[in-house]
Coordinates of C-alpha atoms in Angstrom, one line a residue:
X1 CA 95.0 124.1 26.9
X2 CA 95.1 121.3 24.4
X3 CA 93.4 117.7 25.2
X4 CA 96.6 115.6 25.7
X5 CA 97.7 118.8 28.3
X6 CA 94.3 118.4 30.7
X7 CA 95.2 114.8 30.3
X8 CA 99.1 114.9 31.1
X9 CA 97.8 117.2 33.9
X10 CA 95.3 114.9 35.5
X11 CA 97.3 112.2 35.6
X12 CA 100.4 113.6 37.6
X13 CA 97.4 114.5 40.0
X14 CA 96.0 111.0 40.5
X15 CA 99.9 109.6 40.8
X16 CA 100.2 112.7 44.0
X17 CA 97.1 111.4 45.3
X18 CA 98.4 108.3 45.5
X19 CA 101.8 108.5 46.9
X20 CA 100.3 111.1 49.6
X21 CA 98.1 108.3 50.9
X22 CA 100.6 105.8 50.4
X23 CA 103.0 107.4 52.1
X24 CA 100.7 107.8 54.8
X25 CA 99.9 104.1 55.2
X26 CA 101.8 103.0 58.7
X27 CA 104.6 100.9 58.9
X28 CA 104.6 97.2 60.2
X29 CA 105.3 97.5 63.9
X30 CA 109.0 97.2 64.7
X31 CA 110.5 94.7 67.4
X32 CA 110.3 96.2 71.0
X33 CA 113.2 98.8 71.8
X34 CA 113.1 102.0 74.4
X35 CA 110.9 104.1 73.7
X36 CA 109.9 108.1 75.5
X37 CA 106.6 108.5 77.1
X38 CA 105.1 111.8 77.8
X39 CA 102.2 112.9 79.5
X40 CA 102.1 110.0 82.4
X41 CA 100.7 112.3 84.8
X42 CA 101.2 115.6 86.3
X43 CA 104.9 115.3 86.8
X44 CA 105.8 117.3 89.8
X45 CA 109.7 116.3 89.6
X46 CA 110.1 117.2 86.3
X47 CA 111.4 113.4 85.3
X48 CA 111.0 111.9 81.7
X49 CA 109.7 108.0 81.7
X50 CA 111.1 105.9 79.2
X51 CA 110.1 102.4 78.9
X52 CA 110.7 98.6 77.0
X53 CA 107.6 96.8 76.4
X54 CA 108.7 92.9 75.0
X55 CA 106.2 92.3 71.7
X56 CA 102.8 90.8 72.1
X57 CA 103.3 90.9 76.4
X58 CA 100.1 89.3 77.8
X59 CA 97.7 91.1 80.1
X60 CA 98.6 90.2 83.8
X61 CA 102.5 90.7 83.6
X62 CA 104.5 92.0 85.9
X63 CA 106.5 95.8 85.9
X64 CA 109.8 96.3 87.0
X65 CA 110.9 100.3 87.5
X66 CA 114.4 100.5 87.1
X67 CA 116.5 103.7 88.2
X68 CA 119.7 105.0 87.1
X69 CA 123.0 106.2 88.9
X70 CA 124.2 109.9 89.1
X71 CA 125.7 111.1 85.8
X72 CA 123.6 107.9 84.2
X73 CA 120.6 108.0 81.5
X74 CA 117.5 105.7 81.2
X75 CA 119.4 104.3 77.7
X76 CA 122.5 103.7 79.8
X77 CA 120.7 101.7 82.6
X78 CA 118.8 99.9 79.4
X79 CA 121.9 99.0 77.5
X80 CA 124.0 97.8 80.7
X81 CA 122.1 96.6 83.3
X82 CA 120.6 93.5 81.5
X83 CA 117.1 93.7 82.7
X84 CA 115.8 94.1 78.5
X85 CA 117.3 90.2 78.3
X86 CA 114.9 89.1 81.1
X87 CA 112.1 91.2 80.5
X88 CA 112.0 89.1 77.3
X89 CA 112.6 86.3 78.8
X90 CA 110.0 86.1 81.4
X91 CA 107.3 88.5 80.2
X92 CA 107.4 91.6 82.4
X93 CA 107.4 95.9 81.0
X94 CA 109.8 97.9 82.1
X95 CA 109.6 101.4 83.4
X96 CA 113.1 103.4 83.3
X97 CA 112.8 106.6 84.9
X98 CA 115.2 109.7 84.1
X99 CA 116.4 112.4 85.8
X100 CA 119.1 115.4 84.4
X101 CA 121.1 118.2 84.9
X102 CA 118.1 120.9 85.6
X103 CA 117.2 118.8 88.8
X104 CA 120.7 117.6 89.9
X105 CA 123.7 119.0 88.7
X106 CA 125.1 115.3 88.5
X107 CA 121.9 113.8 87.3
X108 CA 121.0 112.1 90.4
X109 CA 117.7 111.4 92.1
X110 CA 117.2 113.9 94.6
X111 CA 116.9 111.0 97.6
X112 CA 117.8 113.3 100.3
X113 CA 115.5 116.7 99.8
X114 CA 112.2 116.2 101.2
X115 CA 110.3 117.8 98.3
X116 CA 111.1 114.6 96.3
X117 CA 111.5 111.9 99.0
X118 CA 108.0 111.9 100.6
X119 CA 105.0 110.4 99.8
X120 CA 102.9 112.4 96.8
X121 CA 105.6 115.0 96.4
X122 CA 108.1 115.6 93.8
X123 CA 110.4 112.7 92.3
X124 CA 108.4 110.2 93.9
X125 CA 105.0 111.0 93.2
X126 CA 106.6 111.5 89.4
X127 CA 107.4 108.0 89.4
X128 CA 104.7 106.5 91.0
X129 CA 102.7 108.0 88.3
X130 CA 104.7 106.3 85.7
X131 CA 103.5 103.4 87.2
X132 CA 100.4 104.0 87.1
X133 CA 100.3 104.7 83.7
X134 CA 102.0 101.8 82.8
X135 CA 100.2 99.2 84.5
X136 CA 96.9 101.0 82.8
X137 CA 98.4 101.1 79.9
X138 CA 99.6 97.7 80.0
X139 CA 97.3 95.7 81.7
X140 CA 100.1 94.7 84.3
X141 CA 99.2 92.9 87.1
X142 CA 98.9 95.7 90.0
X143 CA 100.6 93.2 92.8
X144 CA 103.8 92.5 90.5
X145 CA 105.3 95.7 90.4
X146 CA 108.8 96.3 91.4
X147 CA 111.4 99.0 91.9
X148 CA 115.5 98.7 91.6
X149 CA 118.3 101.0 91.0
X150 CA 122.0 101.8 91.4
X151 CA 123.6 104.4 94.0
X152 CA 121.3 107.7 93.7
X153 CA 118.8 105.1 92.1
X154 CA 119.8 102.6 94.8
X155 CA 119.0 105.3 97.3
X156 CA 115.7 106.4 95.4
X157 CA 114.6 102.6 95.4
X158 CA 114.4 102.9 99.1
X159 CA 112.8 105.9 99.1
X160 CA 109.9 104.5 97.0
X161 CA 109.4 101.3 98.6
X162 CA 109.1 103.0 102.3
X163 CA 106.6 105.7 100.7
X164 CA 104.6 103.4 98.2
X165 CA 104.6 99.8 100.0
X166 CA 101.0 99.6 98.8
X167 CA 102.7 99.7 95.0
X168 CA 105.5 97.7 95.3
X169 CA 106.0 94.2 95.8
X170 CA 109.8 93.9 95.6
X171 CA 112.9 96.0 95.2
X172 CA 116.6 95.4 94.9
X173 CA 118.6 98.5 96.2
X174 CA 122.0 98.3 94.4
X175 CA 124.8 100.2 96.2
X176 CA 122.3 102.4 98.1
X177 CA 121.3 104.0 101.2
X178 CA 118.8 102.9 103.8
X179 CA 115.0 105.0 103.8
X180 CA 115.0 107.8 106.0
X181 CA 118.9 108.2 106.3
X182 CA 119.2 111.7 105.1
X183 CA 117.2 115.0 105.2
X184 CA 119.3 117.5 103.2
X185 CA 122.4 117.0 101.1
X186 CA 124.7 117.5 104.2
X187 CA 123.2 114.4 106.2
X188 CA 123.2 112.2 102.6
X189 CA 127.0 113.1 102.3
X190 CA 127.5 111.6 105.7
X191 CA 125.0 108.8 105.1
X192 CA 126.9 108.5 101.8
X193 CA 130.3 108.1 102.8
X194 CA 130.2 107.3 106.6
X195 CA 128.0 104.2 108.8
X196 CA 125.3 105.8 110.1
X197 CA 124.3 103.9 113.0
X198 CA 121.0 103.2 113.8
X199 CA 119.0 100.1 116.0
X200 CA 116.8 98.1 113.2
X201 CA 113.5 99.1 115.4
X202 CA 114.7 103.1 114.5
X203 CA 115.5 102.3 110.8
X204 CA 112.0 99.9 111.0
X205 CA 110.1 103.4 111.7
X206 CA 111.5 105.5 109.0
X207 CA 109.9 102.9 106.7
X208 CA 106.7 102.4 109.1
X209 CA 106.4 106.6 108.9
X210 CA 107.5 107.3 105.3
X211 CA 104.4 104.9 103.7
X212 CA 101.6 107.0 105.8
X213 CA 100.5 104.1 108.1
X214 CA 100.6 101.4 106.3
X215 CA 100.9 98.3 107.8
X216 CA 101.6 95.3 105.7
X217 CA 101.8 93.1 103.4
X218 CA 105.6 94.9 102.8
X219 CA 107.8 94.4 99.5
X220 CA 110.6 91.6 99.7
X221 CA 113.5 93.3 99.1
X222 CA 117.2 92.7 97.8
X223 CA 120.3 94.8 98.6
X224 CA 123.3 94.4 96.5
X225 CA 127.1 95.8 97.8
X226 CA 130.3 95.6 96.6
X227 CA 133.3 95.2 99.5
X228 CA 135.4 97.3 97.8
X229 CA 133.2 100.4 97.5
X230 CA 134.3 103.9 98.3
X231 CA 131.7 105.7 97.2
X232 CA 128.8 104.1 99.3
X233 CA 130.3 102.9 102.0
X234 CA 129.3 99.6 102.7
X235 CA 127.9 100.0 105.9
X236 CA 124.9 101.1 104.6
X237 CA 124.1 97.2 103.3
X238 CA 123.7 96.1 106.5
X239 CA 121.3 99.3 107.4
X240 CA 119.5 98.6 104.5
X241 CA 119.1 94.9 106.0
X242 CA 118.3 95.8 109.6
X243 CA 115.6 98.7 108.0
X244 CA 113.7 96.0 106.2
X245 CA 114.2 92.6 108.7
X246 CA 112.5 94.8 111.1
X247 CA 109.9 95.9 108.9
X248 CA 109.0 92.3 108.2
X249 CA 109.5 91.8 112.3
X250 CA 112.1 88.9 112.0
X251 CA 115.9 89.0 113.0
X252 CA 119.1 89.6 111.9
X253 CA 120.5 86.1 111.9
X254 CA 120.3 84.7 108.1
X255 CA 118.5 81.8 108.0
X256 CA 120.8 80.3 104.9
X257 CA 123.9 81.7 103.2
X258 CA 125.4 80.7 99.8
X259 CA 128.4 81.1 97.8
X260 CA 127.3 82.3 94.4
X261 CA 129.6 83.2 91.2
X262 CA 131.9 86.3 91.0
X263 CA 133.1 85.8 94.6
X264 CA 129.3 86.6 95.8
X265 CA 127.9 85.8 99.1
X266 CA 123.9 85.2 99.0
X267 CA 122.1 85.6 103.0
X268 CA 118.6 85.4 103.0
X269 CA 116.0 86.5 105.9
X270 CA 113.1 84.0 105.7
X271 CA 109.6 85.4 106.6
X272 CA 107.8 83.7 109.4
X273 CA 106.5 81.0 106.7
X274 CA 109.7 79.9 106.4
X275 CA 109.8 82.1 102.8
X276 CA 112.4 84.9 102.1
X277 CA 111.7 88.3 102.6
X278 CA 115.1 90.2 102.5
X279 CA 118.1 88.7 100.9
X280 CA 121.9 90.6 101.0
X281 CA 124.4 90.5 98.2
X282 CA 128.1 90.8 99.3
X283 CA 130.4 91.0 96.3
X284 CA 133.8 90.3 97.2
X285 CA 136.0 93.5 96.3
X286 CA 133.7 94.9 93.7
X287 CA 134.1 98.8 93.6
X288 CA 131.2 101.0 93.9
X289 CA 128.8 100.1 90.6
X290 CA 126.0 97.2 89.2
X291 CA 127.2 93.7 89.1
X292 CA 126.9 92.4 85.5
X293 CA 128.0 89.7 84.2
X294 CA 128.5 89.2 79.9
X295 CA 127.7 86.6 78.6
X296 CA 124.6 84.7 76.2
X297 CA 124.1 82.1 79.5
X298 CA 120.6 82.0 81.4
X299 CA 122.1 83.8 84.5
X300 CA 124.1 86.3 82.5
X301 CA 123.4 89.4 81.8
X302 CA 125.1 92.9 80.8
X303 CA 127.8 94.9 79.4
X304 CA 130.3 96.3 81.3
X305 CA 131.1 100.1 81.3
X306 CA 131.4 103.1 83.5
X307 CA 129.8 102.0 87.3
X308 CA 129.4 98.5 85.6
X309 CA 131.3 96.0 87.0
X310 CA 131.5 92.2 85.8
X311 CA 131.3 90.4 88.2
X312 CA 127.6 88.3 88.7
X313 CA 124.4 88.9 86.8
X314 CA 122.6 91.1 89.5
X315 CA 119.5 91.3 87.7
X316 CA 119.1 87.6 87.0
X317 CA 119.3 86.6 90.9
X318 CA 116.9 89.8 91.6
X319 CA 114.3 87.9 89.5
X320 CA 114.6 85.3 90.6
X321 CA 114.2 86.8 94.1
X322 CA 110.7 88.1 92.9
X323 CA 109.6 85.2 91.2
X324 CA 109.8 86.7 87.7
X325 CA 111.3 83.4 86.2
X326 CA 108.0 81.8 86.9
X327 CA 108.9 80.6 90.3
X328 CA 107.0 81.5 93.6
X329 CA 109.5 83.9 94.8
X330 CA 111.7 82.1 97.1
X331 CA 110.1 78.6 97.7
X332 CA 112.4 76.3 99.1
X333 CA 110.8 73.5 99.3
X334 CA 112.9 70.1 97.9
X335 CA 109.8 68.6 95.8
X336 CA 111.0 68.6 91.8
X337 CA 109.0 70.6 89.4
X338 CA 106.0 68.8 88.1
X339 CA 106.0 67.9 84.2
X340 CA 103.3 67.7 81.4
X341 CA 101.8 70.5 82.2
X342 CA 99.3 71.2 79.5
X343 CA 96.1 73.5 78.7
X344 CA 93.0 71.0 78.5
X345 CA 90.4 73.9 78.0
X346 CA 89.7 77.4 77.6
X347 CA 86.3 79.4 77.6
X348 CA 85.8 83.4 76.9
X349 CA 86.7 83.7 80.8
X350 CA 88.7 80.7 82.1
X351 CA 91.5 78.1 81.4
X352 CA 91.7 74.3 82.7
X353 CA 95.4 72.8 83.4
X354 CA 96.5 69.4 84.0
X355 CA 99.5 67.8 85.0
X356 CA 101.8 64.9 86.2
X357 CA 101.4 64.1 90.1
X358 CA 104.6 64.4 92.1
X359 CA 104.9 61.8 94.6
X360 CA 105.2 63.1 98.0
X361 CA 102.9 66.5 97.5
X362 CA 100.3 67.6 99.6
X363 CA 98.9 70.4 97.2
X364 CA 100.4 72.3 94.1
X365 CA 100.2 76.0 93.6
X366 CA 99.2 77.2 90.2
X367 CA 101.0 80.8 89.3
X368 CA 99.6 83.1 86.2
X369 CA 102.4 85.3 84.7
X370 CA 104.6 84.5 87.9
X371 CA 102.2 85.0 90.3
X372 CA 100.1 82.9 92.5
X373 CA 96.7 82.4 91.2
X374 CA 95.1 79.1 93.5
X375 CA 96.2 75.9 94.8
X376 CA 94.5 72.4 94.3
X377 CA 95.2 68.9 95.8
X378 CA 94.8 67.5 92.7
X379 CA 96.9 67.1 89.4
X380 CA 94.2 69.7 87.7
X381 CA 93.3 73.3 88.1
X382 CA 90.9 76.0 86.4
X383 CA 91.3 79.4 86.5
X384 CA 88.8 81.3 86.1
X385 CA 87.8 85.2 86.0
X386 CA 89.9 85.7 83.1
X387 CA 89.6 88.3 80.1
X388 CA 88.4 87.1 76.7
X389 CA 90.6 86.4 73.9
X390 CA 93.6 86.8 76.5
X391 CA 97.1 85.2 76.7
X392 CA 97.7 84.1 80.2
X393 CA 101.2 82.1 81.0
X394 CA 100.6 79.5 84.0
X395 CA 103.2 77.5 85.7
X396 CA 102.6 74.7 88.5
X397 CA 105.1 74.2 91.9
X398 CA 104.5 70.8 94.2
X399 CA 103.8 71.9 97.5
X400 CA 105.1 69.6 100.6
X401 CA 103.8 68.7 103.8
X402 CA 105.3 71.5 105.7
X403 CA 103.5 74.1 103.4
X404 CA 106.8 74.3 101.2
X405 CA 106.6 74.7 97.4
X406 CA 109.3 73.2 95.2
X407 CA 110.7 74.2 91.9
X408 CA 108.0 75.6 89.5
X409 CA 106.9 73.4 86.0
X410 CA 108.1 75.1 82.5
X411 CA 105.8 77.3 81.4
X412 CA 102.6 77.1 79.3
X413 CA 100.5 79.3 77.6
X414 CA 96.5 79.6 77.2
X415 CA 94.6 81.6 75.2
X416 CA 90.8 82.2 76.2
X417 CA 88.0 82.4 73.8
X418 CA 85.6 85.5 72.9
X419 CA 86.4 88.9 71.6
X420 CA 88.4 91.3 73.1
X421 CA 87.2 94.8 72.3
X422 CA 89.9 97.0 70.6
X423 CA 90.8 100.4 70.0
X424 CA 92.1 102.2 66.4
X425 CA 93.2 105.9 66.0
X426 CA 93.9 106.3 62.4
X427 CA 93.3 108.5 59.3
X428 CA 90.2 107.9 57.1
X429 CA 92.6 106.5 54.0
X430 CA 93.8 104.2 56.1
X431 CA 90.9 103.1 58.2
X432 CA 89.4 101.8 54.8
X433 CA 92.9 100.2 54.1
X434 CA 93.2 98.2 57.3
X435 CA 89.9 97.1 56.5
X436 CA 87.9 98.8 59.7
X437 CA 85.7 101.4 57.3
X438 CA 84.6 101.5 53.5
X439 CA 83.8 104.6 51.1
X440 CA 81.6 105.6 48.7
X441 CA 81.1 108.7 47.3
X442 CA 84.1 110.1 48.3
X443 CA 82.9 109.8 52.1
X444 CA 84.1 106.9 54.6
X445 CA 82.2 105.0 56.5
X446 CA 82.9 102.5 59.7
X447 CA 82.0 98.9 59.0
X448 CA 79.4 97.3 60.9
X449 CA 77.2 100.6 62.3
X450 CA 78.1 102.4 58.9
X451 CA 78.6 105.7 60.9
X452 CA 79.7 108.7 58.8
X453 CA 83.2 109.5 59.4
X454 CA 83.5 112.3 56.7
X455 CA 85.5 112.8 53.4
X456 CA 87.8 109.9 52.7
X457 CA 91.3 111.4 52.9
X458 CA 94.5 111.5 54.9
X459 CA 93.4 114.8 56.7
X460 CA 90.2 113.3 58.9
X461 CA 91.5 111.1 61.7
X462 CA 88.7 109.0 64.3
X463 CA 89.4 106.2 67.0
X464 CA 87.2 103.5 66.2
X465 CA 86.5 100.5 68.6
X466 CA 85.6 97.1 67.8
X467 CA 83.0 96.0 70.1
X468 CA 82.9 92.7 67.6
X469 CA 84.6 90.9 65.6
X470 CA 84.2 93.3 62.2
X471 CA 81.9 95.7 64.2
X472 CA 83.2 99.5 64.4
X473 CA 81.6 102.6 66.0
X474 CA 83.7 105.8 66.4
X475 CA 84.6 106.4 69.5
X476 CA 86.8 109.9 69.4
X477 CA 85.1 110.8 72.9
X478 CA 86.8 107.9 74.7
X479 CA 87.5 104.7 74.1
X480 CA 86.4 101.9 76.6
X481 CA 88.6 99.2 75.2

């Protein structure tokens, strides 16, 4: 073999080498979208999780579960039901649960067999484990998580806030059944299509003996019907709202109604602290399906299509409901939102707000991410107990005499100081690339403790964490951050 031949010959195998590792160099991180999770648990209903995480979402934000309809997907609820819009709107993950074929024939949510409707068993343990993984994975804050769904999902939504009131905070049950109402597909086909007649003390203790004894505090929950509905008849609203009124041991009587778009009727069951707890949803004529309503407006949301119906914007007044839009969550108080809120200070573990005083206010309640973190008489607050180098979103409510909170401030955001310990799984080419690890000799080696972490190639891959800023140590055992 001549000279120029071992030449040509090396250099074809020094371009290879190159386009193998830079083909193996990852892409820049696409925009949020659905995306399949596997291994979330043991799975003993045979579901598949899917979820929709909104780019850069803080630590402390909410979850919202969100079920489909028989002969539905997880993408169809996603691309119909508008909850994607406020998920990027407020800041929460969303969890979208799916069923098929192999465990229902129509794709529904088994609701009514009691190998998937109690507590730790089948479907429901399945999709309580999603949530655990999710707010792990996520960082979520573990008293903002919240369950809705449409028809079998509607029915499944009740299912899971009777058994798991411990996990849920909220829920919205959309064209559903009450918890409890069936045992076996021939008393869900009854409970489906006829009123089944209970007192709200008997629906109360299907609740009270689904969760295992629990006894309080109990998710607020919604419940969404359309007038017209044939195939849930709507009789089963008005279970649904006796079930969880007696749950929360108040009455049947609204304390306020409202007219709302789309020919919508609002009631809503205030709490003993004058707050709600359940809220009904009559929609005038509206077949059975999910109230949507098109449209690039705050409170709409949707597209229409098969089972939904344009109408309103369900999922816009359900957040609102649970406080997702930065509210408290149903204060009703008349005091305006206080302005100038504004981030005076942050350290590794807390941030200090100020504000504008609202004449007339006896304190102000300070929510992180939605959720209330402290009150203060005065015009300033600082949280503390936070992460380091965290995002936290705080909003501010005047609170009146009579223990009422008004309209919540616009959001602000804070960002504590430190480090925040991080995690990289990655080939050895493209450790050194992304700056984490060097090489020498033809081995690769983790910046900071200079640990060995073998030949530099595109065939050795280690998780290394960064316990400071430009500090690595392999960590393929486990990794803390």
């Amino acid at each position: 073999m001549s000279a120029r031949d071992r030449t040509r010959i090396s250099c074809w195998a020094g371009l290879l080498a190159l386009l193998l590792a830079l083909f193996a160099v990852p892409q820049s991180a696409s925009a949020a979208s659905l995306t399949q999770v596997t291994g979330f648990g043991s799975n003993p209903g045979n579901l598949s999780m899917y979820t929709y995480v909104p780019d850069n979402l803080p630590s402390g934000a909410p979850v919202v579960v969100a079920l489909h309809g028989c002969t539905q997907s997880a993408s169809d609820y996603y691309s119909h039901s508008g909850w994607p819009k406020y998920a990027d709107a407020y800041g929460f993950a969303l969890v979208f649960p799916q069923t098929s074929s192999a465990n229902n024939s129509n794709s529904c949510f088994n609701w009514y067999q009691s190998g998937d409707y109690t507590r730790g068993q089948g479907e429901a343990l399945s999709i309580k484990q999603m949530v655990d993984y999710a707010t792990s994975q996520y960082g979520s804050d573990l008293g903002r998580v919240y369950v809705t769904g449409l028809s079998a999902g509607g029915a499944m939504t009740s299912v899971m806030l009777a058994d798991y009131p411990d996990v849920f905070a909220g829920g919205s049950i959309d064209s559903g059944i009450p918890a409890g109402c069936a045992t076996d597909l021939s008393s869900g086909l009854t409970c489906e299509y006829n009123p089944v007649s209970k007192t709200p003390q008997q629906w109360g203790d299907l609740v009270r003996r689904a969760s295992g004894g629990w006894s309080g505090p109990w998710p607020r929950v919604a419940v969404w019907q359309g007038s017209g509905d044939s195939t849930v008849n709507p009789a089963n609203a008005t279970e649904s709202r006796d079930q969880w009124t007696n749950v929360w041991a108040i009455g049947q009587t609204p304390s306020s109604t409202t007219t709302l778009t789309g020919g919508t009727t609002q009631a809503v069951y205030n709490d003993a602290g004058g707050n709600p707890a359940v809220e009904t949803f009559t929609v005038a004529g509206m077949a059975h399906g999910l109230a949507v309503n098109p449209g690039s407006g705050a409170d709409q949301c949707g597209t229409t299509g098969t089972y939904y119906l344009a109408y309103i914007c369900s999922s816009y007044y359900t957040a609102k409901f649970w406080g997702l839009d930065g509210t408290s969550g149903g204060g009703t108080g008349s005091l305006p939102a206080p302005s100038g809120l504004s981030v005076t200070g942050t350290t590794d573990s807390s941030a200090s707000l100020s504000w504008n005083a609202v004449s007339g206010a006896a304190s102000y309640n300070v929510y992180r991410g939605g959720t209330k973190t402290g009150s203060t008489t005065s015009a300033s607050y600082t949280d503390t107990g936070l992460s380091p180098a965290t995002g936290y979103s705080y909003s501010v409510a005047a609170v009146d005499s009579s223990g009422r909170a008004g309209a919540a401030s616009a959001a602000v955001s804070a960002t504590t100081t430190g480090f925040q310990p991080q995690c990289f799984t990655a080939n050895n080419y493209n450790q050194v690339a992304s700056g984490r690890a060097h090489q020498s000799s033809g081995y690769t080696y983790a910046n900071g403790s200079d640990q060995n972490m073998g030949l530099y190639n595109t065939f050795i891959t280690h998780t290394l964490e960064e316990t400071s800023t430009g500090y690595y140590v392999i960590a393929d055992s486990g990794c803390p951050a």
